[in-house]
JSON list of C-alpha atoms in Angstrom, two decimals:
[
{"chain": "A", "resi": 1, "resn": "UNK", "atom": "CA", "xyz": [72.29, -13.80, 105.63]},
{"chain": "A", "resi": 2, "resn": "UNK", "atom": "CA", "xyz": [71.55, -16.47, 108.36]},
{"chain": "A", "resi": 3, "resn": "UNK", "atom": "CA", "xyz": [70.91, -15.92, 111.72]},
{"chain": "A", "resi": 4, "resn": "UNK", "atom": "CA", "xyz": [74.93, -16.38, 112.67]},
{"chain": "A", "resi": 5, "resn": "UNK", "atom": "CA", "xyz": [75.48, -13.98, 110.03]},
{"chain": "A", "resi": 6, "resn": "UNK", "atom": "CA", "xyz": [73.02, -11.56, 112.00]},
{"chain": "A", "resi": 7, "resn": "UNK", "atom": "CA", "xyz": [74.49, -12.53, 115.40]},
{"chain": "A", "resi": 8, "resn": "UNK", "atom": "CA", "xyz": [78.07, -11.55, 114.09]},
{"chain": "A", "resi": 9, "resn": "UNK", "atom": "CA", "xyz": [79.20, -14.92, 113.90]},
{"chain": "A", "resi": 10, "resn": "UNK", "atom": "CA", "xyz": [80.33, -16.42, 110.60]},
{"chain": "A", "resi": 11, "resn": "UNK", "atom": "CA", "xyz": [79.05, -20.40, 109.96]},
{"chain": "A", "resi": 12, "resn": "UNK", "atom": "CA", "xyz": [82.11, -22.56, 108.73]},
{"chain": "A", "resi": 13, "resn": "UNK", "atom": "CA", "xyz": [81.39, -23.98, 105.44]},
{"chain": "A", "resi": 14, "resn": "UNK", "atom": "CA", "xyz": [81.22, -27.57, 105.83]},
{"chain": "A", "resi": 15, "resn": "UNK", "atom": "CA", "xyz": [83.78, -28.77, 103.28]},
{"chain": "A", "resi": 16, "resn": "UNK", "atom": "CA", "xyz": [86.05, -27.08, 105.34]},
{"chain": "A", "resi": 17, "resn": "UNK", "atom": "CA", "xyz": [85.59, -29.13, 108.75]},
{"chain": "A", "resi": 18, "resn": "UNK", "atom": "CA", "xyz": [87.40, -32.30, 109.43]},
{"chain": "A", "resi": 19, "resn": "UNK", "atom": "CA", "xyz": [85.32, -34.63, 108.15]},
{"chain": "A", "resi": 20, "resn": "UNK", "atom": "CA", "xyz": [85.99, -37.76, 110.89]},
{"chain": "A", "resi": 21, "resn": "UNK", "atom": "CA", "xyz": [87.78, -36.66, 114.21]},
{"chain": "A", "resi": 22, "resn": "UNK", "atom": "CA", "xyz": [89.60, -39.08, 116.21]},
{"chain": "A", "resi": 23, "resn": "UNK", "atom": "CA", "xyz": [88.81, -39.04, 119.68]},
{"chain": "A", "resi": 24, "resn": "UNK", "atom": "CA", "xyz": [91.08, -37.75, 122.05]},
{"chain": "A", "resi": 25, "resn": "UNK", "atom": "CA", "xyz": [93.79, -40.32, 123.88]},
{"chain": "A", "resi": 26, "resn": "UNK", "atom": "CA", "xyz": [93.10, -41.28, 127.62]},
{"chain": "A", "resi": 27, "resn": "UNK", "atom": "CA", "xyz": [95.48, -43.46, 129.17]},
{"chain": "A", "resi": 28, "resn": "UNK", "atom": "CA", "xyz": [94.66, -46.44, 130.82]},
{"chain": "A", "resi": 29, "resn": "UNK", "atom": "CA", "xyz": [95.84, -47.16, 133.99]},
{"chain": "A", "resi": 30, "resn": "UNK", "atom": "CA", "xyz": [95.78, -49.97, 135.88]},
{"chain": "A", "resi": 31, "resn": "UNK", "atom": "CA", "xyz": [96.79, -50.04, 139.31]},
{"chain": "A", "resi": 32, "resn": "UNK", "atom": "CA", "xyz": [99.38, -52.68, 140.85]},
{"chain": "A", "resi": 33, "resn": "UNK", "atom": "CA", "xyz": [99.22, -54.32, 144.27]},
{"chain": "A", "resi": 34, "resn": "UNK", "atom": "CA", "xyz": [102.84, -55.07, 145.75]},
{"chain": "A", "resi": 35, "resn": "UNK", "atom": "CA", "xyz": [102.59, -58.03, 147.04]},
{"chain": "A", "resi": 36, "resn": "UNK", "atom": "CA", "xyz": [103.35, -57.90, 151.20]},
{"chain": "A", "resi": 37, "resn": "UNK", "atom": "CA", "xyz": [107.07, -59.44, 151.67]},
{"chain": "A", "resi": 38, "resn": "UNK", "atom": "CA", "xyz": [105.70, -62.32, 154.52]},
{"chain": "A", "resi": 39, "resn": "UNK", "atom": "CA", "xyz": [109.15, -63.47, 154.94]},
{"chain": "A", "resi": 40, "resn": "UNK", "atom": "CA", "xyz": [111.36, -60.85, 155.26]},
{"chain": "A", "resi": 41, "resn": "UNK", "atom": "CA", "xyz": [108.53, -59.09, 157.59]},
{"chain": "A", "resi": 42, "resn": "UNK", "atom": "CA", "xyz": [109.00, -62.45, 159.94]},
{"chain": "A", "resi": 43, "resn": "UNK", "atom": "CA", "xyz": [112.59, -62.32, 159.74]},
{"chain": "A", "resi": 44, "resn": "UNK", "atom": "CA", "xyz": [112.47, -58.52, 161.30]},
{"chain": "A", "resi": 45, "resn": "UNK", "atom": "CA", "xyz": [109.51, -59.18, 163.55]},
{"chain": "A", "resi": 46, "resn": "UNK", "atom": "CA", "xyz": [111.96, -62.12, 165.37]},
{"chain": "A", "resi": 47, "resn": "UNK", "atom": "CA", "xyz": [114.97, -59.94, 165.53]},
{"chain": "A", "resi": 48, "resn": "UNK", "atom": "CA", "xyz": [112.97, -57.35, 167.40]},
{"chain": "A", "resi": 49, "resn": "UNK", "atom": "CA", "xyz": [111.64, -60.14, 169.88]},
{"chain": "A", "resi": 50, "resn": "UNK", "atom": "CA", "xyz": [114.00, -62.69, 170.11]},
{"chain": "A", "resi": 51, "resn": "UNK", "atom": "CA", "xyz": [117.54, -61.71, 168.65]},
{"chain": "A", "resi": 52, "resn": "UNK", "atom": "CA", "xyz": [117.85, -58.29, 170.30]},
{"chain": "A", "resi": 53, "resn": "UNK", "atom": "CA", "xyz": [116.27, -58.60, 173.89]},
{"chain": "A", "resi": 54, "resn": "UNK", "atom": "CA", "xyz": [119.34, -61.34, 174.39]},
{"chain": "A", "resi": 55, "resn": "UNK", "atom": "CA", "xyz": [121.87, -59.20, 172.94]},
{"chain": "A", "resi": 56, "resn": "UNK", "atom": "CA", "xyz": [125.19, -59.14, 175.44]},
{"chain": "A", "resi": 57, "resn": "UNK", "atom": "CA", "xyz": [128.71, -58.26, 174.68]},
{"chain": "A", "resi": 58, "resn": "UNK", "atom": "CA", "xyz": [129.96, -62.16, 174.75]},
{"chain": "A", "resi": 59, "resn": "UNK", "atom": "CA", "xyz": [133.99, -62.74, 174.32]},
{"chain": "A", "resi": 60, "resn": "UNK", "atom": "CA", "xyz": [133.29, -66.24, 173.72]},
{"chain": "A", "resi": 61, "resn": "UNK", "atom": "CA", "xyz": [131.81, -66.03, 170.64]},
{"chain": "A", "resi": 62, "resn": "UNK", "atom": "CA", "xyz": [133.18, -65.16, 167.27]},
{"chain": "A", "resi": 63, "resn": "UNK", "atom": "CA", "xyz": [130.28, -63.03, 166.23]},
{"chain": "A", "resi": 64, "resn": "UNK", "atom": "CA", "xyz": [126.88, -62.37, 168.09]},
{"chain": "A", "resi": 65, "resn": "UNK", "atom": "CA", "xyz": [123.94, -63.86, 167.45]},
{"chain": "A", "resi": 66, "resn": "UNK", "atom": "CA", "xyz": [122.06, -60.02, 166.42]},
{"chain": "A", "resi": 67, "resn": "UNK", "atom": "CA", "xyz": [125.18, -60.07, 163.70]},
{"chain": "A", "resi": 68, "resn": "UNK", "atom": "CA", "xyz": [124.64, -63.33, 161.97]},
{"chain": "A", "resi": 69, "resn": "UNK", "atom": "CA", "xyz": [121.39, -63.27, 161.68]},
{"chain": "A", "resi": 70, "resn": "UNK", "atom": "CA", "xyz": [121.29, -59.60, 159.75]},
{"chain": "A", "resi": 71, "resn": "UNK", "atom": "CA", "xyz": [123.96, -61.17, 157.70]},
{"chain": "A", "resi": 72, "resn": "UNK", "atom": "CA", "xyz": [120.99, -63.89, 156.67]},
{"chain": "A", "resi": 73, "resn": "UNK", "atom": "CA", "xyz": [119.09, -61.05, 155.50]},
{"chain": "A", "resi": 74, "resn": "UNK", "atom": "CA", "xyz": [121.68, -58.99, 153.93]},
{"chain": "A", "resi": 75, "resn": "UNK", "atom": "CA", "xyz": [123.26, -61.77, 152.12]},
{"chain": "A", "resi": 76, "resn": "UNK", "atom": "CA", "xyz": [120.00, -62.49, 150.51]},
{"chain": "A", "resi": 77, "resn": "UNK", "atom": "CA", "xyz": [120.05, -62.24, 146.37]},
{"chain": "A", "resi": 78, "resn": "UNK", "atom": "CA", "xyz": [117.32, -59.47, 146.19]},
{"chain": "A", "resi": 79, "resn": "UNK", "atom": "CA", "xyz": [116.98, -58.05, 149.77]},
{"chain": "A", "resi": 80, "resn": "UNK", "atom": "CA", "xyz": [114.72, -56.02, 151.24]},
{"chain": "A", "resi": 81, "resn": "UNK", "atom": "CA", "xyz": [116.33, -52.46, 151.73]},
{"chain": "A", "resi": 82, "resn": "UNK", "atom": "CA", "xyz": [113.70, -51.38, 154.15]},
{"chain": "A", "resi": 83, "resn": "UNK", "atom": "CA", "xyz": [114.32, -54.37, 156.58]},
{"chain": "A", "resi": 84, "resn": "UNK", "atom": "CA", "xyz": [117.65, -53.92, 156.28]},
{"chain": "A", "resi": 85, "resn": "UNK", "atom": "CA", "xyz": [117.65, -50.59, 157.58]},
{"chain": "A", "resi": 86, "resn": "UNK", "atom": "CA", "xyz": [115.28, -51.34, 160.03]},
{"chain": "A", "resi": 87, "resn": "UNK", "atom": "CA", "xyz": [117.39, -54.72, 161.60]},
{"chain": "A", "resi": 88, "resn": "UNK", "atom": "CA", "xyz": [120.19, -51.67, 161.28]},
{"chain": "A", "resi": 89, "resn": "UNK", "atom": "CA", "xyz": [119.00, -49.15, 162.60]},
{"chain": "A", "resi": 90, "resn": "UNK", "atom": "CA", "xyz": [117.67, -51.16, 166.01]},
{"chain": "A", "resi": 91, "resn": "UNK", "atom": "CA", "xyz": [121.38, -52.86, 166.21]},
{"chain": "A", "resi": 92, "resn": "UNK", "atom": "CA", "xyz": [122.97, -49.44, 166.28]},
{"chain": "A", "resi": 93, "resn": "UNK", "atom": "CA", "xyz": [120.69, -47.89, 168.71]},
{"chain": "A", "resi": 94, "resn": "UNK", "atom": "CA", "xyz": [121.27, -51.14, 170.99]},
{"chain": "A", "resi": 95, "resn": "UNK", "atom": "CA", "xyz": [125.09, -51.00, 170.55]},
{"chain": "A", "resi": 96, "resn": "UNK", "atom": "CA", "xyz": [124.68, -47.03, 171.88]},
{"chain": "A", "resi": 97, "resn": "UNK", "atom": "CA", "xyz": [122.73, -48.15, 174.96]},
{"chain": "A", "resi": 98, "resn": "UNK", "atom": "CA", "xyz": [126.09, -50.91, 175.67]},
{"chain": "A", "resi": 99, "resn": "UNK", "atom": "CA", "xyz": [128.00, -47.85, 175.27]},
{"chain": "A", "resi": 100, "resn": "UNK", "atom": "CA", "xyz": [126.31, -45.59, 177.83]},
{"chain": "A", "resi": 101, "resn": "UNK", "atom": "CA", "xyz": [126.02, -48.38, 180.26]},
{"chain": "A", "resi": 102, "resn": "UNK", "atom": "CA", "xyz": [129.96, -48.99, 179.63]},
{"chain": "A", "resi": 103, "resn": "UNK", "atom": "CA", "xyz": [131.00, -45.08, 180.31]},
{"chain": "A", "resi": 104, "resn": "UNK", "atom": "CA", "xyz": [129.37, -45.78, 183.95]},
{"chain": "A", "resi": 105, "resn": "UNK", "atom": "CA", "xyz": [131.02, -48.99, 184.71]},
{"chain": "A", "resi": 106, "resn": "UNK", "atom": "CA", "xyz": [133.77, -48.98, 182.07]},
{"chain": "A", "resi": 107, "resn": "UNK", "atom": "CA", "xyz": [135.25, -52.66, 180.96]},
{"chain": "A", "resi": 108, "resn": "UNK", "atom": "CA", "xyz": [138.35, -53.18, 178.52]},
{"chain": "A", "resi": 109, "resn": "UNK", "atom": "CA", "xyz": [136.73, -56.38, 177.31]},
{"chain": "A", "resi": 110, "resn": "UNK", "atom": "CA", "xyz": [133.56, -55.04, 176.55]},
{"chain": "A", "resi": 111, "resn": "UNK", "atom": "CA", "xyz": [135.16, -51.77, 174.80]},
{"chain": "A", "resi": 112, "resn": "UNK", "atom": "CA", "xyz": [137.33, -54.15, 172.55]},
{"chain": "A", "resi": 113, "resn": "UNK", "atom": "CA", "xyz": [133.82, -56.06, 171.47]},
{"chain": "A", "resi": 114, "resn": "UNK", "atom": "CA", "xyz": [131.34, -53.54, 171.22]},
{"chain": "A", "resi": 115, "resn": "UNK", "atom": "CA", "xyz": [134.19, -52.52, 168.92]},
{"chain": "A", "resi": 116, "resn": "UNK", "atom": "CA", "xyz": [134.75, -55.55, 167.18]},
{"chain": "A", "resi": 117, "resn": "UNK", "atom": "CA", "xyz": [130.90, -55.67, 166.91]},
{"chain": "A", "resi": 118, "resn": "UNK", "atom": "CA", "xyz": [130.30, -52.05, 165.55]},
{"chain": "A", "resi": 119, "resn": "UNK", "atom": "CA", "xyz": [133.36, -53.06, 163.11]},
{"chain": "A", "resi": 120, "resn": "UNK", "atom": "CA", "xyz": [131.40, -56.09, 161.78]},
{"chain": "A", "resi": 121, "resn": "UNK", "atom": "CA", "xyz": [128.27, -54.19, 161.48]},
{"chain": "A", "resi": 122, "resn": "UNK", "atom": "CA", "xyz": [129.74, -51.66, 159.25]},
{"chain": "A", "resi": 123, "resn": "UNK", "atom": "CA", "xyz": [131.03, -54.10, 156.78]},
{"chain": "A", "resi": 124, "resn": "UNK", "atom": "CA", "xyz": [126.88, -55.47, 156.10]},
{"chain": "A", "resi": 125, "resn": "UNK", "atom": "CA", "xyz": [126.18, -51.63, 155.59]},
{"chain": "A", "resi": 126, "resn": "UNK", "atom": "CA", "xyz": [129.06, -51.29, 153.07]},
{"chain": "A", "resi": 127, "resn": "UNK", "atom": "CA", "xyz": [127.94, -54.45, 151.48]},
{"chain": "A", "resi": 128, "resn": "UNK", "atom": "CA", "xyz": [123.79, -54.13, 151.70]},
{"chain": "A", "resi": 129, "resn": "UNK", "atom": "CA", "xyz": [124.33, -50.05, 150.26]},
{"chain": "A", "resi": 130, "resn": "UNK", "atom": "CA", "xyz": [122.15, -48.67, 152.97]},
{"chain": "A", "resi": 131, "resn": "UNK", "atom": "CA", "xyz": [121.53, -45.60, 153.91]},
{"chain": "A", "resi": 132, "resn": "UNK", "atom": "CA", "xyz": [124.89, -43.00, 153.88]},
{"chain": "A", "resi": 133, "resn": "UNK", "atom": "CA", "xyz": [123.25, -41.88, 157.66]},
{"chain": "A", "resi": 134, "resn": "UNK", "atom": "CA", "xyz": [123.93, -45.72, 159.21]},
{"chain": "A", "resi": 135, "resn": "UNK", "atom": "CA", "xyz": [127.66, -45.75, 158.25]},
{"chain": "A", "resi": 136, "resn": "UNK", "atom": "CA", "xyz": [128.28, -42.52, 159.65]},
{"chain": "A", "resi": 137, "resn": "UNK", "atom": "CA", "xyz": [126.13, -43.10, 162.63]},
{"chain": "A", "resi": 138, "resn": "UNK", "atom": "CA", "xyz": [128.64, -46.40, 162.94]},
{"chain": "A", "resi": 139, "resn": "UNK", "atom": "CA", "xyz": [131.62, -45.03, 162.43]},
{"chain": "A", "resi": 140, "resn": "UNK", "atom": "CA", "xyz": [130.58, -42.40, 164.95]},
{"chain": "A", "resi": 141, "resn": "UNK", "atom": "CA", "xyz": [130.72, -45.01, 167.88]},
{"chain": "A", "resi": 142, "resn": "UNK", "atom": "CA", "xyz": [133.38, -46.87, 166.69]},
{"chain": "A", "resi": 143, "resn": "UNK", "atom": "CA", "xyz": [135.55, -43.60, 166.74]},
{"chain": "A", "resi": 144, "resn": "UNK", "atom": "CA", "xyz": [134.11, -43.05, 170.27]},
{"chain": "A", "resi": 145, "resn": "UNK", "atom": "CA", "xyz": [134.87, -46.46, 171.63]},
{"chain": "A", "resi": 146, "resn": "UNK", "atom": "CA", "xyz": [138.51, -45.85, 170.79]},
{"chain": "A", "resi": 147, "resn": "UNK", "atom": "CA", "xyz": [137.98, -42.93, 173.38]},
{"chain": "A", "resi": 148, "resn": "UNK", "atom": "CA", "xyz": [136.70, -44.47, 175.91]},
{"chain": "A", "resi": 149, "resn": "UNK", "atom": "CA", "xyz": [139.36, -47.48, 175.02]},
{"chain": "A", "resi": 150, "resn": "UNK", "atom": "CA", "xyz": [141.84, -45.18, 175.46]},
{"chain": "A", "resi": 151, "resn": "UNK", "atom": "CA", "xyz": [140.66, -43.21, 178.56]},
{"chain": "A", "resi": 152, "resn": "UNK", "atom": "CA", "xyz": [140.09, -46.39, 180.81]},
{"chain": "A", "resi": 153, "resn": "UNK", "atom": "CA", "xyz": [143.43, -48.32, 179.30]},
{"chain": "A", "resi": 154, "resn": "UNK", "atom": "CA", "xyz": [145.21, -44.78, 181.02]},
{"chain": "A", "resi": 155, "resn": "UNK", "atom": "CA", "xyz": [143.45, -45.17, 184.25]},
{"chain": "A", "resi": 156, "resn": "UNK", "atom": "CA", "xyz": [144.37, -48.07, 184.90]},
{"chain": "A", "resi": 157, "resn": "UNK", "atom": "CA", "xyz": [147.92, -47.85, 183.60]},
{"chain": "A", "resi": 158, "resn": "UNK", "atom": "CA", "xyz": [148.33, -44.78, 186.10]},
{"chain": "A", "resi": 159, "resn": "UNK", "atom": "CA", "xyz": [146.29, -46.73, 188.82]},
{"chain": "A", "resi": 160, "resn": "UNK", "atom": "CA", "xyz": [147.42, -49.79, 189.23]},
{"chain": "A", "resi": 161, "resn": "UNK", "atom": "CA", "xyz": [151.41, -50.16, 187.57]},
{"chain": "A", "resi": 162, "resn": "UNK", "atom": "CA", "xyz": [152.67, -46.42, 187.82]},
{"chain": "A", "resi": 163, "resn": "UNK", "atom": "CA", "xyz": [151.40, -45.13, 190.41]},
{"chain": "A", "resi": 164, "resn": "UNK", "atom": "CA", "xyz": [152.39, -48.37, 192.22]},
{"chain": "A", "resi": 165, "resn": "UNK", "atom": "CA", "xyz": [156.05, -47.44, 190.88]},
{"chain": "A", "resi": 166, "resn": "UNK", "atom": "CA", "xyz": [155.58, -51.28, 189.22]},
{"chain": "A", "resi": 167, "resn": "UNK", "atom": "CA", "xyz": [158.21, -52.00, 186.83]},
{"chain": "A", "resi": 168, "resn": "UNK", "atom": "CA", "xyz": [158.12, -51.95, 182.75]},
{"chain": "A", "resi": 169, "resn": "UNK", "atom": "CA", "xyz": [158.30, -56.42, 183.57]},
{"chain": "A", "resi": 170, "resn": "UNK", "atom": "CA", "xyz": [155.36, -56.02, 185.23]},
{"chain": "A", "resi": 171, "resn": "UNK", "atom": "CA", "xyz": [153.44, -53.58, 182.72]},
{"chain": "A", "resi": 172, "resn": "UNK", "atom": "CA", "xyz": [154.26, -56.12, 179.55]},
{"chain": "A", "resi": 173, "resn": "UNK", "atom": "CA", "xyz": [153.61, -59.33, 181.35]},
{"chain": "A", "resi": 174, "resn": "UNK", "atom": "CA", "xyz": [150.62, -58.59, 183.98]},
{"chain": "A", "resi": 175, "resn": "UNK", "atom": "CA", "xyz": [148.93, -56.08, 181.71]},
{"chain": "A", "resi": 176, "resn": "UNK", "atom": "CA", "xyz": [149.85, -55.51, 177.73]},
{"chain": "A", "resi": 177, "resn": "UNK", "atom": "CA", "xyz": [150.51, -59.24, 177.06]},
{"chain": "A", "resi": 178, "resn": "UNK", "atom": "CA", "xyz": [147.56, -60.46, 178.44]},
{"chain": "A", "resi": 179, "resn": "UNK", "atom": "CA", "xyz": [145.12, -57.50, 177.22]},
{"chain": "A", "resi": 180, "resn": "UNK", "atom": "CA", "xyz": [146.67, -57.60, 173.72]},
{"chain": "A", "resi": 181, "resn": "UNK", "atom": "CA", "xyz": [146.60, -61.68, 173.53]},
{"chain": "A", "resi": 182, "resn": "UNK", "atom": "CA", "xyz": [142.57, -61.35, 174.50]},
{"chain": "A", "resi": 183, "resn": "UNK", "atom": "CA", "xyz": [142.20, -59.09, 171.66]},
{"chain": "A", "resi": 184, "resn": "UNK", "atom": "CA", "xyz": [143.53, -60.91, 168.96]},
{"chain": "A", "resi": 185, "resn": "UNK", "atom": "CA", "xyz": [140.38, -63.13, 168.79]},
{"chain": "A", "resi": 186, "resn": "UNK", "atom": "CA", "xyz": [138.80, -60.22, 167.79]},
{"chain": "A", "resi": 187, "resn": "UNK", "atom": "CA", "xyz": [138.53, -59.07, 163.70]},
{"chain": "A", "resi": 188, "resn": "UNK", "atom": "CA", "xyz": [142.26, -57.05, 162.70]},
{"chain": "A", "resi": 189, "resn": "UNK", "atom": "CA", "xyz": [140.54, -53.79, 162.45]},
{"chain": "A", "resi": 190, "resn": "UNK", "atom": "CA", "xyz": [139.58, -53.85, 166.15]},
{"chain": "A", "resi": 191, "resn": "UNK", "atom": "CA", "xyz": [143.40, -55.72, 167.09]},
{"chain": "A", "resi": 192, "resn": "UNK", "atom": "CA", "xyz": [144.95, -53.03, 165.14]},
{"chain": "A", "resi": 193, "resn": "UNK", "atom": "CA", "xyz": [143.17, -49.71, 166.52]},
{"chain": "A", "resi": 194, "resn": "UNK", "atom": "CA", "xyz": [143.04, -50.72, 170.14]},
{"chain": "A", "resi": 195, "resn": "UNK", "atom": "CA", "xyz": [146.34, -52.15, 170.41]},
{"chain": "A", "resi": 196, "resn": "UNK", "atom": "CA", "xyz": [147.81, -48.98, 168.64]},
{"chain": "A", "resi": 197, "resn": "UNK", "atom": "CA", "xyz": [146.75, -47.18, 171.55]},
{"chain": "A", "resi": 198, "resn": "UNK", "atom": "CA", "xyz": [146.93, -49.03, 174.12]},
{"chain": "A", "resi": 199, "resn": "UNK", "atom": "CA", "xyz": [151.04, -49.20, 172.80]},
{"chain": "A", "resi": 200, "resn": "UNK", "atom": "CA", "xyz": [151.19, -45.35, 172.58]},
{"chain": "A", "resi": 201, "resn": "UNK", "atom": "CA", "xyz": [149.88, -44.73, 175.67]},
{"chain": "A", "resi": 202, "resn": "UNK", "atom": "CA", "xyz": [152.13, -46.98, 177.60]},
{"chain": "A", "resi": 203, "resn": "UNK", "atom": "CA", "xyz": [154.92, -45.48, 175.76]},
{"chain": "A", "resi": 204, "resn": "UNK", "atom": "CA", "xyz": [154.08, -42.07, 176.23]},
{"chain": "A", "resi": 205, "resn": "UNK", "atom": "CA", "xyz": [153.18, -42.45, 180.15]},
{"chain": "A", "resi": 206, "resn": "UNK", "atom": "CA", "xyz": [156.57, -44.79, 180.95]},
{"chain": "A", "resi": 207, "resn": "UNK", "atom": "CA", "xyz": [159.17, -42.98, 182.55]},
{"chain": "A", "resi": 208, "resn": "UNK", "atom": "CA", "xyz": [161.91, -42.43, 180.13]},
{"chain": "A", "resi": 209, "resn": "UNK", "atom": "CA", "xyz": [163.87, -45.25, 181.66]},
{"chain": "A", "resi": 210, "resn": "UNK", "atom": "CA", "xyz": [161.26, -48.08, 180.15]},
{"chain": "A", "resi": 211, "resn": "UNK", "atom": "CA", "xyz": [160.55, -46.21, 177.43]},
{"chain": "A", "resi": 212, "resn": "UNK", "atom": "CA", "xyz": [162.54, -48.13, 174.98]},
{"chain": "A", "resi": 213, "resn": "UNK", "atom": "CA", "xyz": [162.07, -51.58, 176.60]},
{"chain": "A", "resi": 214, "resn": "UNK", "atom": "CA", "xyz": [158.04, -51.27, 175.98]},
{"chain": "A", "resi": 215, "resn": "UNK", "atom": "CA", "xyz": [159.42, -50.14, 171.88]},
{"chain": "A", "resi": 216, "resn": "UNK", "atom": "CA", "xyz": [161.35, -53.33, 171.63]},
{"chain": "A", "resi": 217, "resn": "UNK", "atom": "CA", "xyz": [158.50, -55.37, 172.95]},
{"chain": "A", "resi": 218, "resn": "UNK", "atom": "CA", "xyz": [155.87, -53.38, 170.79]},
{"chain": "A", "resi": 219, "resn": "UNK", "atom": "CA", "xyz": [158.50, -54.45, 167.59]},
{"chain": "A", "resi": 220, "resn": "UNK", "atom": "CA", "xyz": [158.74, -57.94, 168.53]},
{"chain": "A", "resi": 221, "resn": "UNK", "atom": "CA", "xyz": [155.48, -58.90, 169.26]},
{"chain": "A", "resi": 222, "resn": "UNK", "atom": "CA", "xyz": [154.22, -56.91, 166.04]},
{"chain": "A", "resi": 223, "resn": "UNK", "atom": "CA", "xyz": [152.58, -54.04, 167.93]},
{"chain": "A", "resi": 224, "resn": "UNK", "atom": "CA", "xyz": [151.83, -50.91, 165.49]},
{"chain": "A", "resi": 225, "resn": "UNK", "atom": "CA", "xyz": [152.38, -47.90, 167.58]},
{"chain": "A", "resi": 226, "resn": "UNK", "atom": "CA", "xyz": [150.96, -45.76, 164.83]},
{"chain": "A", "resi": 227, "resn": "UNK", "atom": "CA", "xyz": [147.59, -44.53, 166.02]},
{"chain": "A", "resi": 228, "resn": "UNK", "atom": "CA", "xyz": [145.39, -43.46, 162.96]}
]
C-alpha cells in the first residue's frame, strides 16, 4: 500500500488521467476609445453662448435663429442624440422663462409666437426621436399658452369693446381682423388653435344680438370655431 493508500486517499492510475489538457479559455479584451465628437461639441458650446443669450420672441421672422440652428444639428445623417437633447432641453427651459415673463406683462403677439415657436420645436423632437420627457414637457407649454391666449384675448374683449358697449363692426374690424390677419404668418397649427379661441370666445361673450353676425364672419373668413 502507498502512503495515499495509508492516508485514506486512493492514487488514480495513470492510464486513466487525461493525457494532454487544454488550457482553460480567457477572453481577450481589448478596450475601445470613442473618439470625442469635436464638432457637434462646438455646435452646442455656440448655442449656449451665442444662439440663446439673443433669443427674443421676433414677429418678423419666419423662424428664430435658436430654431434653425437645432434644425442644423437634427437634420444631420447620424446625429448626436446627446446634443440634441441638450440644444433641447436649454430651448425649452428658455421658452418657460418667455412664458413667466409673459403671465406678468401678458402680449397677444408674443403668446401667438412663443406658440408658433414651441409648435416648431416639437416637430425636431418628433423627427430627432428624443427623449418621450421633451415632447411632453413641450406639449405642456404649448397647451398652457393656449391658456394664457385665451385668458388675455377675454380681457381685453371685456375691456376695451364690451364693456365700452362697442359694436360687433367694431369687434371684427378693430380687433379679430387684425389679430387673426397677424397670425396667419405664423405655422397652421398655431393659426388654427389660437384663432379657434379667440372665435369662441367672442362668440360666447357677444350679446345675443351679434352673436350670429361674428358666425357669419367666422364662416367667411374660414375661422374654425371648433376648439380642440
Amino acid at each position: 500500500m502507498t502512503t495515499t493508500e495509508e492516508e485514506g486517499y486512493r492514487q488514480i492510475p495513470r492510464e486513466y488521467r487525461i493525457a494532454h489538457p487544454r488550457p482553460s479559455i480567457c477572453p481577450q479584451t481589448k478596450s475601445e476609445i470613442e473618439p470625442f465628437p469635436t464638432d457637434v461639441f462646438r455646435h452646442y458650446l455656440k448655442f449656449v453662448k451665442n444662439v440663446i443669450p439673443k433669443y427674443e420672441l421676433d414677429s418678423n421672422v419666419k423662424e428664430s435663429e435658436a430654431i434653425t440652428y437645432m434644425r442644423s444639428l437634427f437634420d444631420q445623417e447620424d446625429p448626436n442624440p446627446l446634443y440634441m437633447e441638450l440644444e433641447m432641453h436649454l430651448f425649452l427651459v428658455t421658452c418657460q422663462n418667455h412664458q413667466v415673463k409673459l403671465m406678468a406683462n401678458p402680449s397677444l403677439t408674443k403668446f401667438s409666437i412663443l406658440h408658433h415657436e414651441l409648435f416648431l420645436a416639437s416637430e425636431l423632437i418628433h423627427i430627432g426621436k428624443i427623449k418621450v420627457e421633451m415632447a411632453d414637457f413641450c406639449n405642456m407649454m404649448l397647451a398652457d399658452i393656449v391658456d394664457l391666449y385665451h385668458n388675455h384675448f377675454n380681457d381685453i374683449l371685456e375691456q376695451k369693446f364690451w364693456a365700452k358697449t362697442k359694436s360687433v363692426d367694431d369687434v371684427i374690424h378693430h380687433f379679430l381682423k387684425k389679430e387673426f390677419e397677424r397670425m396667419r404668418t405664423l405655422n397652421p397649427y398655431t393659426y388654427k388653435n389660437l384663432t379657434s379661441v379667440a372665435m369662441r370666445k367672442a362668440i360666447d361673450s357677444a350679446p345675443n344680438s351679434s352673436v350670429n353676425k361674428l358666425i357669419q364672419w367666422a364662416q367667411n373668413n374660414s375661422i374654425n370655431m371648433d376648439v380642440t
